[in-house]
Amino acid sequence: MIERRKTRQIFIGNVAVGGDAPVIIQSMTNTDTADVEATVAQIHRLQEVGCELIRVAVPDLEAARALTEIRAQIDLPLIADIHFDARLAVAAMEHGAQAIRINPGNLGGREKLALVVAAAKQHRVPIRVGVNSGSIEKDLLQEHGYPSPEHPHALIESALRNVALLEEQGFHELKISIKSSDTLTTIAAYRQLAQVSDYPLHIGVTEAGGLIAGTVKSSVALGILLYEGIGDTLRVSLTRDPVEEIKVGYELLRSLRIRERGPELISCPTCGRTKIDLFALAEQVEARLQTMESPLKVAVMGCVVNGPGEAREADIGIAGGHGVGIIFKKGKIFKKVAEEQLLPVFLAELEQLEQENKRSS
């Protein structure tokens, strides 16, 4: 049983973060924020698969001004990502950002930071203090060296220093992240930070890579941290469509039995007995499952010989053979179907099962 680390609780819009709130999954758009139509469309796609907080880049005033129109068209709490420019942080909050991500130390000094804090207090906007290995102050690098698994101290000290800048101005609605592109450094840094701070933590591996490398690195680091009760929000950073980040995030939480959203897909790796295009079949079933909410267990198996038995715990499953396939429920054959009708019939049965679950819940 995982025992969550107890943290302070903040609210980003209507979403609770920390305390007794569930671990929240978020992502970041990769559109031009000033392109309102494209940004809103991507946010809607992310929300469909379960994204709960969304962050957008604010590189200029045009992007900051676009936040008003974006927020009017979405339901997710909107976070503005700011680098170096205090004016953009203030403008983002004035135009509807419900949280901001900054590195307080690179905004141009205490006076400019004071303007940001004043705006955050006025608009009741929490701040995420975000420190990456590549953004650590030079004096901390000289003192501690570049962050490593054995010595992640520069990351931690940078975060605490920047948190102190905000606390000195009476601001405590904070969340912290300290990311590295190295898996072991990320784990070591968050472990140590969790021992000295009770602010909620956003966890992730920065610049993790593409779908395979990024998924593996993020799953290892975040899985270990979450198993130890560390982490209040997370992002699986992938060089990929951000929708994939949400899918991986939920599968990660599901694997640790922390949270479940929608059906779980069980599928076999294929072998010489497989006589159908199982890869395409599994992908099409998975695409449908992404839009479902019921916690079903769904199996896609390669052969009718072993499929139902190996996936007997599945609520519903499908297996292919020589020109014919079967649909099974709880390990028992429910229906035999011609191969060309297997997928549409299965999806119809899946939809019916989803509706039955909704009516009984």
mmCIF file of C-alpha atoms in Angstrom:
data_model
loop_
_atom_site.group_PDB
_atom_site.id
_atom_site.type_symbol
_atom_site.label_atom_id
_atom_site.label_comp_id
_atom_site.label_asym_id
_atom_site.label_seq_id
_atom_site.Cartn_x
_atom_site.Cartn_y
_atom_site.Cartn_z
ATOM 1 C CA MET A 1 0.000 0.000 0.000
ATOM 2 C CA ILE A 2 1.444 3.348 -1.062
ATOM 3 C CA GLU A 3 1.409 6.034 1.620
ATOM 4 C CA ARG A 4 1.352 9.495 0.062
ATOM 5 C CA ARG A 5 3.649 12.163 1.446
ATOM 6 C CA LYS A 6 1.553 14.800 3.210
ATOM 7 C CA THR A 7 1.859 18.208 1.570
ATOM 8 C CA ARG A 8 0.183 21.567 1.744
ATOM 9 C CA GLN A 9 -2.789 21.984 -0.557
ATOM 10 C CA ILE A 10 -3.242 24.658 -3.190
ATOM 11 C CA PHE A 11 -5.897 25.175 -5.842
ATOM 12 C CA ILE A 12 -5.288 25.798 -9.532
ATOM 13 C CA GLY A 13 -8.668 26.934 -10.713
ATOM 14 C CA ASN A 14 -11.023 24.351 -9.240
ATOM 15 C CA VAL A 15 -8.404 21.568 -9.140
ATOM 16 C CA ALA A 16 -6.931 20.735 -5.748
ATOM 17 C CA VAL A 17 -3.215 19.938 -5.694
ATOM 18 C CA GLY A 18 -1.501 18.362 -2.700
ATOM 19 C CA GLY A 19 -2.968 17.443 0.650
ATOM 20 C CA ASP A 20 -5.468 14.623 0.222
ATOM 21 C CA ALA A 21 -6.097 15.380 -3.468
ATOM 22 C CA PRO A 22 -5.322 12.664 -6.032
ATOM 23 C CA VAL A 23 -2.173 12.803 -8.139
ATOM 24 C CA ILE A 24 -3.028 15.156 -11.002
ATOM 25 C CA ILE A 25 -1.944 14.588 -14.614
ATOM 26 C CA GLN A 26 -1.031 17.571 -16.732
ATOM 27 C CA SER A 27 0.514 18.375 -20.082
ATOM 28 C CA MET A 28 1.685 21.330 -22.141
ATOM 29 C CA THR A 29 0.520 22.435 -25.560
ATOM 30 C CA ASN A 30 3.006 22.593 -28.425
ATOM 31 C CA THR A 31 0.988 25.027 -30.524
ATOM 32 C CA ASP A 32 1.674 28.723 -31.020
ATOM 33 C CA THR A 33 -0.275 30.100 -28.051
ATOM 34 C CA ALA A 34 -1.220 33.180 -30.067
ATOM 35 C CA ASP A 35 -3.023 30.832 -32.465
ATOM 36 C CA VAL A 36 -6.126 30.564 -30.328
ATOM 37 C CA GLU A 37 -7.990 28.141 -32.578
ATOM 38 C CA ALA A 38 -5.134 25.626 -32.775
ATOM 39 C CA THR A 39 -4.362 25.891 -29.058
ATOM 40 C CA VAL A 40 -7.980 25.421 -27.994
ATOM 41 C CA ALA A 41 -8.366 22.452 -30.346
ATOM 42 C CA GLN A 42 -5.331 20.750 -28.827
ATOM 43 C CA ILE A 43 -6.520 21.424 -25.291
ATOM 44 C CA HIS A 44 -9.886 19.853 -26.132
ATOM 45 C CA ARG A 45 -8.104 16.743 -27.453
ATOM 46 C CA LEU A 46 -6.040 16.569 -24.260
ATOM 47 C CA GLN A 47 -9.103 16.902 -22.076
ATOM 48 C CA GLU A 48 -10.820 14.047 -23.927
ATOM 49 C CA VAL A 49 -8.094 11.640 -22.780
ATOM 50 C CA GLY A 50 -8.032 12.896 -19.191
ATOM 51 C CA CYS A 51 -5.694 15.889 -18.949
ATOM 52 C CA GLU A 52 -6.531 17.839 -15.784
ATOM 53 C CA LEU A 53 -4.232 20.874 -15.938
ATOM 54 C CA ILE A 54 -2.874 22.491 -19.090
ATOM 55 C CA ARG A 55 0.202 24.681 -19.473
ATOM 56 C CA VAL A 56 0.890 26.980 -22.408
ATOM 57 C CA ALA A 57 4.034 28.871 -23.366
ATOM 58 C CA VAL A 58 3.880 32.673 -23.090
ATOM 59 C CA PRO A 59 6.908 33.966 -25.024
ATOM 60 C CA ASP A 60 5.477 37.403 -25.822
ATOM 61 C CA LEU A 61 2.623 39.806 -25.132
ATOM 62 C CA GLU A 62 0.583 38.500 -28.052
ATOM 63 C CA ALA A 63 0.551 35.076 -26.423
ATOM 64 C CA ALA A 64 -0.307 36.588 -23.033
ATOM 65 C CA ARG A 65 -3.261 38.479 -24.499
ATOM 66 C CA ALA A 66 -4.499 35.314 -26.206
ATOM 67 C CA LEU A 67 -5.043 33.666 -22.823
ATOM 68 C CA THR A 68 -8.331 35.518 -22.308
ATOM 69 C CA GLU A 69 -9.890 34.006 -25.407
ATOM 70 C CA ILE A 70 -8.337 30.578 -24.802
ATOM 71 C CA ARG A 71 -9.643 30.368 -21.254
ATOM 72 C CA ALA A 72 -13.145 31.328 -22.405
ATOM 73 C CA GLN A 73 -13.240 28.241 -24.645
ATOM 74 C CA ILE A 74 -11.819 25.549 -22.337
ATOM 75 C CA ASP A 75 -12.731 23.852 -19.070
ATOM 76 C CA LEU A 76 -9.239 22.957 -17.827
ATOM 77 C CA PRO A 77 -7.341 25.278 -15.476
ATOM 78 C CA LEU A 78 -4.860 27.284 -17.545
ATOM 79 C CA ILE A 79 -1.191 27.622 -16.541
ATOM 80 C CA ALA A 80 1.171 30.121 -18.178
ATOM 81 C CA ASP A 81 4.825 29.183 -18.631
ATOM 82 C CA ILE A 82 7.087 32.240 -18.268
ATOM 83 C CA HIS A 83 10.815 32.660 -18.750
ATOM 84 C CA PHE A 84 12.887 35.741 -17.798
ATOM 85 C CA ASP A 85 10.241 38.453 -18.336
ATOM 86 C CA ALA A 86 8.282 39.671 -15.311
ATOM 87 C CA ARG A 87 6.035 41.758 -17.561
ATOM 88 C CA LEU A 88 4.818 38.627 -19.307
ATOM 89 C CA ALA A 89 4.064 36.956 -15.982
ATOM 90 C CA VAL A 90 1.933 39.910 -14.911
ATOM 91 C CA ALA A 91 0.235 40.161 -18.308
ATOM 92 C CA ALA A 92 -0.547 36.438 -18.295
ATOM 93 C CA MET A 93 -2.320 36.730 -14.957
ATOM 94 C CA GLU A 94 -4.178 39.838 -16.073
ATOM 95 C CA HIS A 95 -5.444 37.909 -19.102
ATOM 96 C CA GLY A 96 -6.696 34.871 -17.226
ATOM 97 C CA ALA A 97 -3.839 32.522 -16.329
ATOM 98 C CA GLN A 98 -4.913 30.520 -13.274
ATOM 99 C CA ALA A 99 -1.342 29.596 -12.351
ATOM 100 C CA ILE A 100 2.111 30.521 -13.591
ATOM 101 C CA ARG A 101 5.348 28.597 -13.870
ATOM 102 C CA ILE A 102 8.461 30.725 -13.301
ATOM 103 C CA ASN A 103 12.018 30.568 -12.046
ATOM 104 C CA PRO A 104 11.918 33.544 -9.623
ATOM 105 C CA GLY A 105 15.669 34.051 -9.805
ATOM 106 C CA ASN A 106 15.719 34.859 -13.519
ATOM 107 C CA LEU A 107 12.992 37.518 -13.618
ATOM 108 C CA GLY A 108 15.364 40.455 -13.224
ATOM 109 C CA GLY A 109 15.686 41.101 -9.505
ATOM 110 C CA ARG A 110 13.593 41.595 -6.397
ATOM 111 C CA GLU A 111 11.670 44.630 -7.652
ATOM 112 C CA LYS A 112 10.415 42.805 -10.723
ATOM 113 C CA LEU A 113 9.659 39.718 -8.701
ATOM 114 C CA ALA A 114 7.646 41.893 -6.309
ATOM 115 C CA LEU A 115 5.454 42.978 -9.227
ATOM 116 C CA VAL A 116 4.796 39.343 -10.103
ATOM 117 C CA VAL A 117 3.961 38.433 -6.508
ATOM 118 C CA ALA A 118 1.620 41.410 -6.184
ATOM 119 C CA ALA A 119 -0.243 40.326 -9.314
ATOM 120 C CA ALA A 120 -0.390 36.724 -8.076
ATOM 121 C CA LYS A 121 -1.909 37.869 -4.792
ATOM 122 C CA GLN A 122 -4.376 40.152 -6.569
ATOM 123 C CA HIS A 123 -5.565 37.462 -8.973
ATOM 124 C CA ARG A 124 -5.203 34.599 -6.468
ATOM 125 C CA VAL A 125 -2.856 32.731 -8.762
ATOM 126 C CA PRO A 126 -0.502 30.063 -7.376
ATOM 127 C CA ILE A 127 3.084 29.893 -8.605
ATOM 128 C CA ARG A 128 5.077 26.868 -9.616
ATOM 129 C CA VAL A 129 8.771 27.331 -8.927
ATOM 130 C CA GLY A 130 10.370 25.377 -11.734
ATOM 131 C CA VAL A 131 14.094 24.618 -11.684
ATOM 132 C CA ASN A 132 15.851 22.441 -14.265
ATOM 133 C CA SER A 133 19.441 21.235 -14.330
ATOM 134 C CA GLY A 134 20.154 23.706 -17.108
ATOM 135 C CA SER A 135 18.832 26.752 -15.238
ATOM 136 C CA ILE A 136 20.768 26.570 -11.965
ATOM 137 C CA GLU A 137 22.557 29.683 -10.716
ATOM 138 C CA LYS A 138 26.299 29.820 -11.402
ATOM 139 C CA ASP A 139 27.303 30.205 -7.762
ATOM 140 C CA LEU A 140 25.397 27.045 -6.825
ATOM 141 C CA LEU A 141 27.047 25.126 -9.635
ATOM 142 C CA GLN A 142 30.443 26.309 -8.430
ATOM 143 C CA GLU A 143 29.635 25.274 -4.860
ATOM 144 C CA HIS A 144 27.926 21.936 -5.511
ATOM 145 C CA GLY A 145 28.841 20.972 -9.059
ATOM 146 C CA TYR A 146 26.429 19.941 -11.805
ATOM 147 C CA PRO A 147 23.586 17.808 -10.411
ATOM 148 C CA SER A 148 24.227 14.066 -10.360
ATOM 149 C CA PRO A 149 22.592 11.096 -8.619
ATOM 150 C CA GLU A 150 25.232 11.276 -5.883
ATOM 151 C CA HIS A 151 25.135 15.067 -5.568
ATOM 152 C CA PRO A 152 21.796 16.627 -6.612
ATOM 153 C CA HIS A 153 22.300 19.462 -4.111
ATOM 154 C CA ALA A 154 22.499 22.301 -6.647
ATOM 155 C CA LEU A 155 18.980 21.550 -7.869
ATOM 156 C CA ILE A 156 17.569 21.451 -4.367
ATOM 157 C CA GLU A 157 19.363 24.579 -3.177
ATOM 158 C CA SER A 158 18.244 26.493 -6.266
ATOM 159 C CA ALA A 159 14.620 25.555 -5.669
ATOM 160 C CA LEU A 160 14.741 26.439 -1.966
ATOM 161 C CA ARG A 161 16.499 29.733 -2.699
ATOM 162 C CA ASN A 162 13.793 30.714 -5.162
ATOM 163 C CA VAL A 163 11.024 29.602 -2.845
ATOM 164 C CA ALA A 164 12.567 31.780 -0.134
ATOM 165 C CA LEU A 165 12.385 34.806 -2.453
ATOM 166 C CA LEU A 166 8.622 34.333 -2.635
ATOM 167 C CA GLU A 167 8.198 33.543 1.054
ATOM 168 C CA GLU A 168 10.030 36.765 1.944
ATOM 169 C CA GLN A 169 7.195 38.602 0.197
ATOM 170 C CA GLY A 170 4.546 36.712 2.111
ATOM 171 C CA PHE A 171 3.624 34.348 -0.717
ATOM 172 C CA HIS A 172 3.068 30.664 0.013
ATOM 173 C CA GLU A 173 0.679 29.393 -2.693
ATOM 174 C CA LEU A 174 3.477 27.384 -4.254
ATOM 175 C CA LYS A 175 4.290 24.181 -6.055
ATOM 176 C CA ILE A 176 7.870 23.087 -6.781
ATOM 177 C CA SER A 177 9.527 21.118 -9.561
ATOM 178 C CA ILE A 178 13.211 20.220 -9.885
ATOM 179 C CA LYS A 179 13.757 18.343 -13.111
ATOM 180 C CA SER A 180 16.748 16.704 -14.710
ATOM 181 C CA SER A 181 17.029 14.807 -17.980
ATOM 182 C CA ASP A 182 18.843 12.101 -16.022
ATOM 183 C CA THR A 183 16.565 9.541 -14.409
ATOM 184 C CA LEU A 184 18.654 8.814 -11.310
ATOM 185 C CA THR A 185 19.382 12.498 -10.660
ATOM 186 C CA THR A 186 15.664 13.245 -10.827
ATOM 187 C CA ILE A 187 14.899 10.518 -8.290
ATOM 188 C CA ALA A 188 17.666 11.572 -5.881
ATOM 189 C CA ALA A 189 16.748 15.265 -6.069
ATOM 190 C CA TYR A 190 13.042 14.791 -5.380
ATOM 191 C CA ARG A 191 13.750 12.361 -2.545
ATOM 192 C CA GLN A 192 15.907 14.917 -0.779
ATOM 193 C CA LEU A 193 13.590 17.838 -1.490
ATOM 194 C CA ALA A 194 10.637 15.904 -0.084
ATOM 195 C CA GLN A 195 12.489 15.605 3.224
ATOM 196 C CA VAL A 196 12.952 19.352 3.667
ATOM 197 C CA SER A 197 9.810 20.892 2.154
ATOM 198 C CA ASP A 198 6.082 20.272 2.506
ATOM 199 C CA TYR A 199 5.054 22.202 -0.602
ATOM 200 C CA PRO A 200 3.305 20.099 -3.254
ATOM 201 C CA LEU A 201 5.684 18.710 -5.852
ATOM 202 C CA HIS A 202 5.265 18.498 -9.607
ATOM 203 C CA ILE A 203 7.361 15.581 -10.829
ATOM 204 C CA GLY A 204 8.770 14.790 -14.242
ATOM 205 C CA VAL A 205 11.892 14.060 -16.250
ATOM 206 C CA THR A 206 12.730 16.992 -18.505
ATOM 207 C CA GLU A 207 13.766 16.440 -22.111
ATOM 208 C CA ALA A 208 13.019 12.750 -21.656
ATOM 209 C CA GLY A 209 12.963 11.958 -25.376
ATOM 210 C CA GLY A 210 10.587 10.375 -27.870
ATOM 211 C CA LEU A 211 7.806 7.886 -27.275
ATOM 212 C CA ILE A 212 9.923 4.888 -26.302
ATOM 213 C CA ALA A 213 12.893 6.517 -24.544
ATOM 214 C CA GLY A 214 10.730 9.174 -22.912
ATOM 215 C CA THR A 215 8.163 6.674 -21.693
ATOM 216 C CA VAL A 216 10.812 4.394 -20.206
ATOM 217 C CA LYS A 217 12.791 7.168 -18.491
ATOM 218 C CA SER A 218 9.678 8.856 -17.131
ATOM 219 C CA SER A 219 8.111 5.602 -15.980
ATOM 220 C CA VAL A 220 11.235 4.567 -14.103
ATOM 221 C CA ALA A 221 11.750 7.905 -12.347
ATOM 222 C CA LEU A 222 8.121 8.772 -11.705
ATOM 223 C CA GLY A 223 7.195 5.204 -10.835
ATOM 224 C CA ILE A 224 9.841 5.020 -8.125
ATOM 225 C CA LEU A 225 8.922 8.423 -6.710
ATOM 226 C CA LEU A 226 5.185 7.734 -6.735
ATOM 227 C CA TYR A 227 5.727 4.348 -5.090
ATOM 228 C CA GLU A 228 7.535 6.208 -2.306
ATOM 229 C CA GLY A 229 4.598 8.620 -1.960
ATOM 230 C CA ILE A 230 6.332 11.555 -3.652
ATOM 231 C CA GLY A 231 4.515 13.626 -6.259
ATOM 232 C CA ASP A 232 1.287 15.640 -6.360
ATOM 233 C CA THR A 233 1.158 16.437 -10.076
ATOM 234 C CA LEU A 234 3.068 14.894 -12.951
ATOM 235 C CA ARG A 235 3.887 15.316 -16.597
ATOM 236 C CA VAL A 236 5.355 12.647 -18.827
ATOM 237 C CA SER A 237 7.411 14.851 -21.163
ATOM 238 C CA LEU A 238 7.615 13.337 -24.635
ATOM 239 C CA THR A 239 8.833 14.597 -28.000
ATOM 240 C CA ARG A 240 5.472 13.553 -29.341
ATOM 241 C CA ASP A 241 1.843 14.581 -29.599
ATOM 242 C CA PRO A 242 1.051 15.655 -26.002
ATOM 243 C CA VAL A 243 -1.997 13.381 -26.044
ATOM 244 C CA GLU A 244 0.491 10.518 -25.715
ATOM 245 C CA GLU A 245 1.798 12.094 -22.491
ATOM 246 C CA ILE A 246 -1.623 11.764 -20.884
ATOM 247 C CA LYS A 247 -2.035 8.155 -22.005
ATOM 248 C CA VAL A 248 1.333 7.176 -20.532
ATOM 249 C CA GLY A 249 0.623 9.112 -17.339
ATOM 250 C CA TYR A 250 -2.591 7.268 -16.628
ATOM 251 C CA GLU A 251 -1.087 3.887 -17.412
ATOM 252 C CA LEU A 252 1.705 4.716 -14.964
ATOM 253 C CA LEU A 253 -0.765 5.570 -12.213
ATOM 254 C CA ARG A 254 -2.851 2.502 -13.041
ATOM 255 C CA SER A 255 0.166 0.201 -12.807
ATOM 256 C CA LEU A 256 0.787 1.438 -9.250
ATOM 257 C CA ARG A 257 -2.930 1.261 -8.395
ATOM 258 C CA ILE A 258 -2.892 4.941 -7.543
ATOM 259 C CA ARG A 259 -5.603 6.029 -9.994
ATOM 260 C CA GLU A 260 -7.642 4.443 -12.742
ATOM 261 C CA ARG A 261 -9.314 6.174 -15.628
ATOM 262 C CA GLY A 262 -11.124 4.268 -18.310
ATOM 263 C CA PRO A 263 -10.522 0.697 -19.430
ATOM 264 C CA GLU A 264 -7.317 -1.268 -19.052
ATOM 265 C CA LEU A 265 -6.059 -2.921 -22.227
ATOM 266 C CA ILE A 266 -4.518 -6.392 -22.084
ATOM 267 C CA SER A 267 -2.922 -7.614 -25.304
ATOM 268 C CA CYS A 268 -0.521 -10.426 -26.143
ATOM 269 C CA PRO A 269 2.866 -9.813 -27.800
ATOM 270 C CA THR A 270 1.923 -12.191 -30.695
ATOM 271 C CA CYS A 271 3.592 -15.438 -31.699
ATOM 272 C CA GLY A 272 3.584 -17.907 -34.574
ATOM 273 C CA ARG A 273 -0.031 -18.896 -33.827
ATOM 274 C CA THR A 274 -1.291 -15.394 -34.656
ATOM 275 C CA LYS A 275 -3.169 -15.400 -37.977
ATOM 276 C CA ILE A 276 -4.622 -11.868 -37.947
ATOM 277 C CA ASP A 277 -3.164 -8.352 -37.999
ATOM 278 C CA LEU A 278 -3.132 -8.070 -34.225
ATOM 279 C CA PHE A 279 -1.087 -4.866 -34.165
ATOM 280 C CA ALA A 280 -3.689 -2.954 -36.186
ATOM 281 C CA LEU A 281 -6.535 -4.533 -34.230
ATOM 282 C CA ALA A 282 -5.010 -3.592 -30.867
ATOM 283 C CA GLU A 283 -4.338 -0.026 -32.022
ATOM 284 C CA GLN A 284 -7.929 0.471 -33.163
ATOM 285 C CA VAL A 285 -9.344 -0.945 -29.948
ATOM 286 C CA GLU A 286 -6.947 1.173 -27.884
ATOM 287 C CA ALA A 287 -7.995 4.319 -29.748
ATOM 288 C CA ARG A 288 -11.609 3.641 -28.786
ATOM 289 C CA LEU A 289 -10.720 2.924 -25.172
ATOM 290 C CA GLN A 290 -9.037 6.318 -24.792
ATOM 291 C CA THR A 291 -12.429 8.046 -24.933
ATOM 292 C CA MET A 292 -14.159 5.672 -22.472
ATOM 293 C CA GLU A 293 -14.490 6.189 -18.722
ATOM 294 C CA SER A 294 -15.637 2.859 -17.261
ATOM 295 C CA PRO A 295 -12.853 0.885 -15.493
ATOM 296 C CA LEU A 296 -13.255 -2.185 -17.703
ATOM 297 C CA LYS A 297 -10.563 -4.743 -18.407
ATOM 298 C CA VAL A 298 -10.379 -5.331 -22.166
ATOM 299 C CA ALA A 299 -8.287 -8.008 -23.892
ATOM 300 C CA VAL A 300 -7.020 -8.227 -27.477
ATOM 301 C CA MET A 301 -5.478 -11.654 -28.036
ATOM 302 C CA GLY A 302 -3.792 -13.243 -31.021
ATOM 303 C CA CYS A 303 -5.371 -16.696 -31.142
ATOM 304 C CA VAL A 304 -8.564 -18.417 -30.106
ATOM 305 C CA VAL A 305 -6.634 -21.334 -28.584
ATOM 306 C CA ASN A 306 -5.111 -19.567 -25.595
ATOM 307 C CA GLY A 307 -6.706 -16.115 -25.737
ATOM 308 C CA PRO A 308 -9.795 -16.586 -23.533
ATOM 309 C CA GLY A 309 -7.893 -18.615 -20.962
ATOM 310 C CA GLU A 310 -4.911 -16.274 -20.687
ATOM 311 C CA ALA A 311 -7.210 -13.269 -20.374
ATOM 312 C CA ARG A 312 -9.943 -14.842 -18.273
ATOM 313 C CA GLU A 313 -9.999 -11.847 -15.935
ATOM 314 C CA ALA A 314 -10.983 -9.500 -18.763
ATOM 315 C CA ASP A 315 -14.535 -8.193 -18.743
ATOM 316 C CA ILE A 316 -14.559 -8.533 -22.504
ATOM 317 C CA GLY A 317 -12.028 -9.681 -25.046
ATOM 318 C CA ILE A 318 -11.379 -10.476 -28.662
ATOM 319 C CA ALA A 319 -9.256 -13.148 -30.338
ATOM 320 C CA GLY A 320 -8.606 -13.948 -33.978
ATOM 321 C CA GLY A 321 -8.199 -17.143 -35.982
ATOM 322 C CA HIS A 322 -8.428 -18.480 -39.559
ATOM 323 C CA GLY A 323 -11.035 -16.180 -41.072
ATOM 324 C CA VAL A 324 -13.065 -16.150 -37.889
ATOM 325 C CA GLY A 325 -12.698 -14.527 -34.505
ATOM 326 C CA ILE A 326 -14.332 -14.774 -31.118
ATOM 327 C CA ILE A 327 -15.563 -12.346 -28.533
ATOM 328 C CA PHE A 328 -15.303 -13.626 -24.970
ATOM 329 C CA LYS A 329 -16.387 -12.405 -21.556
ATOM 330 C CA LYS A 330 -14.669 -13.473 -18.330
ATOM 331 C CA GLY A 331 -12.857 -16.242 -20.187
ATOM 332 C CA LYS A 332 -15.961 -17.764 -21.792
ATOM 333 C CA ILE A 333 -16.740 -17.541 -25.494
ATOM 334 C CA PHE A 334 -19.647 -15.168 -26.038
ATOM 335 C CA LYS A 335 -19.844 -14.906 -29.812
ATOM 336 C CA LYS A 336 -18.124 -16.138 -32.987
ATOM 337 C CA VAL A 337 -17.783 -13.603 -35.790
ATOM 338 C CA ALA A 338 -16.400 -13.566 -39.334
ATOM 339 C CA GLU A 339 -12.971 -11.922 -39.373
ATOM 340 C CA GLU A 340 -14.056 -8.921 -41.445
ATOM 341 C CA GLN A 341 -16.848 -8.182 -38.930
ATOM 342 C CA LEU A 342 -14.812 -8.855 -35.819
ATOM 343 C CA LEU A 343 -13.791 -5.289 -35.010
ATOM 344 C CA PRO A 344 -17.146 -3.501 -35.603
ATOM 345 C CA VAL A 345 -19.079 -6.175 -33.700
ATOM 346 C CA PHE A 346 -16.595 -6.044 -30.848
ATOM 347 C CA LEU A 347 -16.745 -2.253 -30.644
ATOM 348 C CA ALA A 348 -20.532 -2.411 -30.532
ATOM 349 C CA GLU A 349 -20.380 -4.901 -27.650
ATOM 350 C CA LEU A 350 -17.833 -2.694 -25.922
ATOM 351 C CA GLU A 351 -20.101 0.330 -26.261
ATOM 352 C CA GLN A 352 -23.018 -1.612 -24.817
ATOM 353 C CA LEU A 353 -20.920 -2.719 -21.859
ATOM 354 C CA GLU A 354 -19.851 0.882 -21.281
ATOM 355 C CA GLN A 355 -23.470 2.047 -21.218
ATOM 356 C CA GLU A 356 -24.458 -0.751 -18.830
ATOM 357 C CA ASN A 357 -21.677 0.254 -16.442
ATOM 358 C CA LYS A 358 -22.756 3.913 -16.569
ATOM 359 C CA ARG A 359 -26.358 2.984 -15.750
ATOM 360 C CA SER A 360 -25.321 0.813 -12.804
ATOM 361 C CA SER A 361 -22.866 3.330 -11.336
#
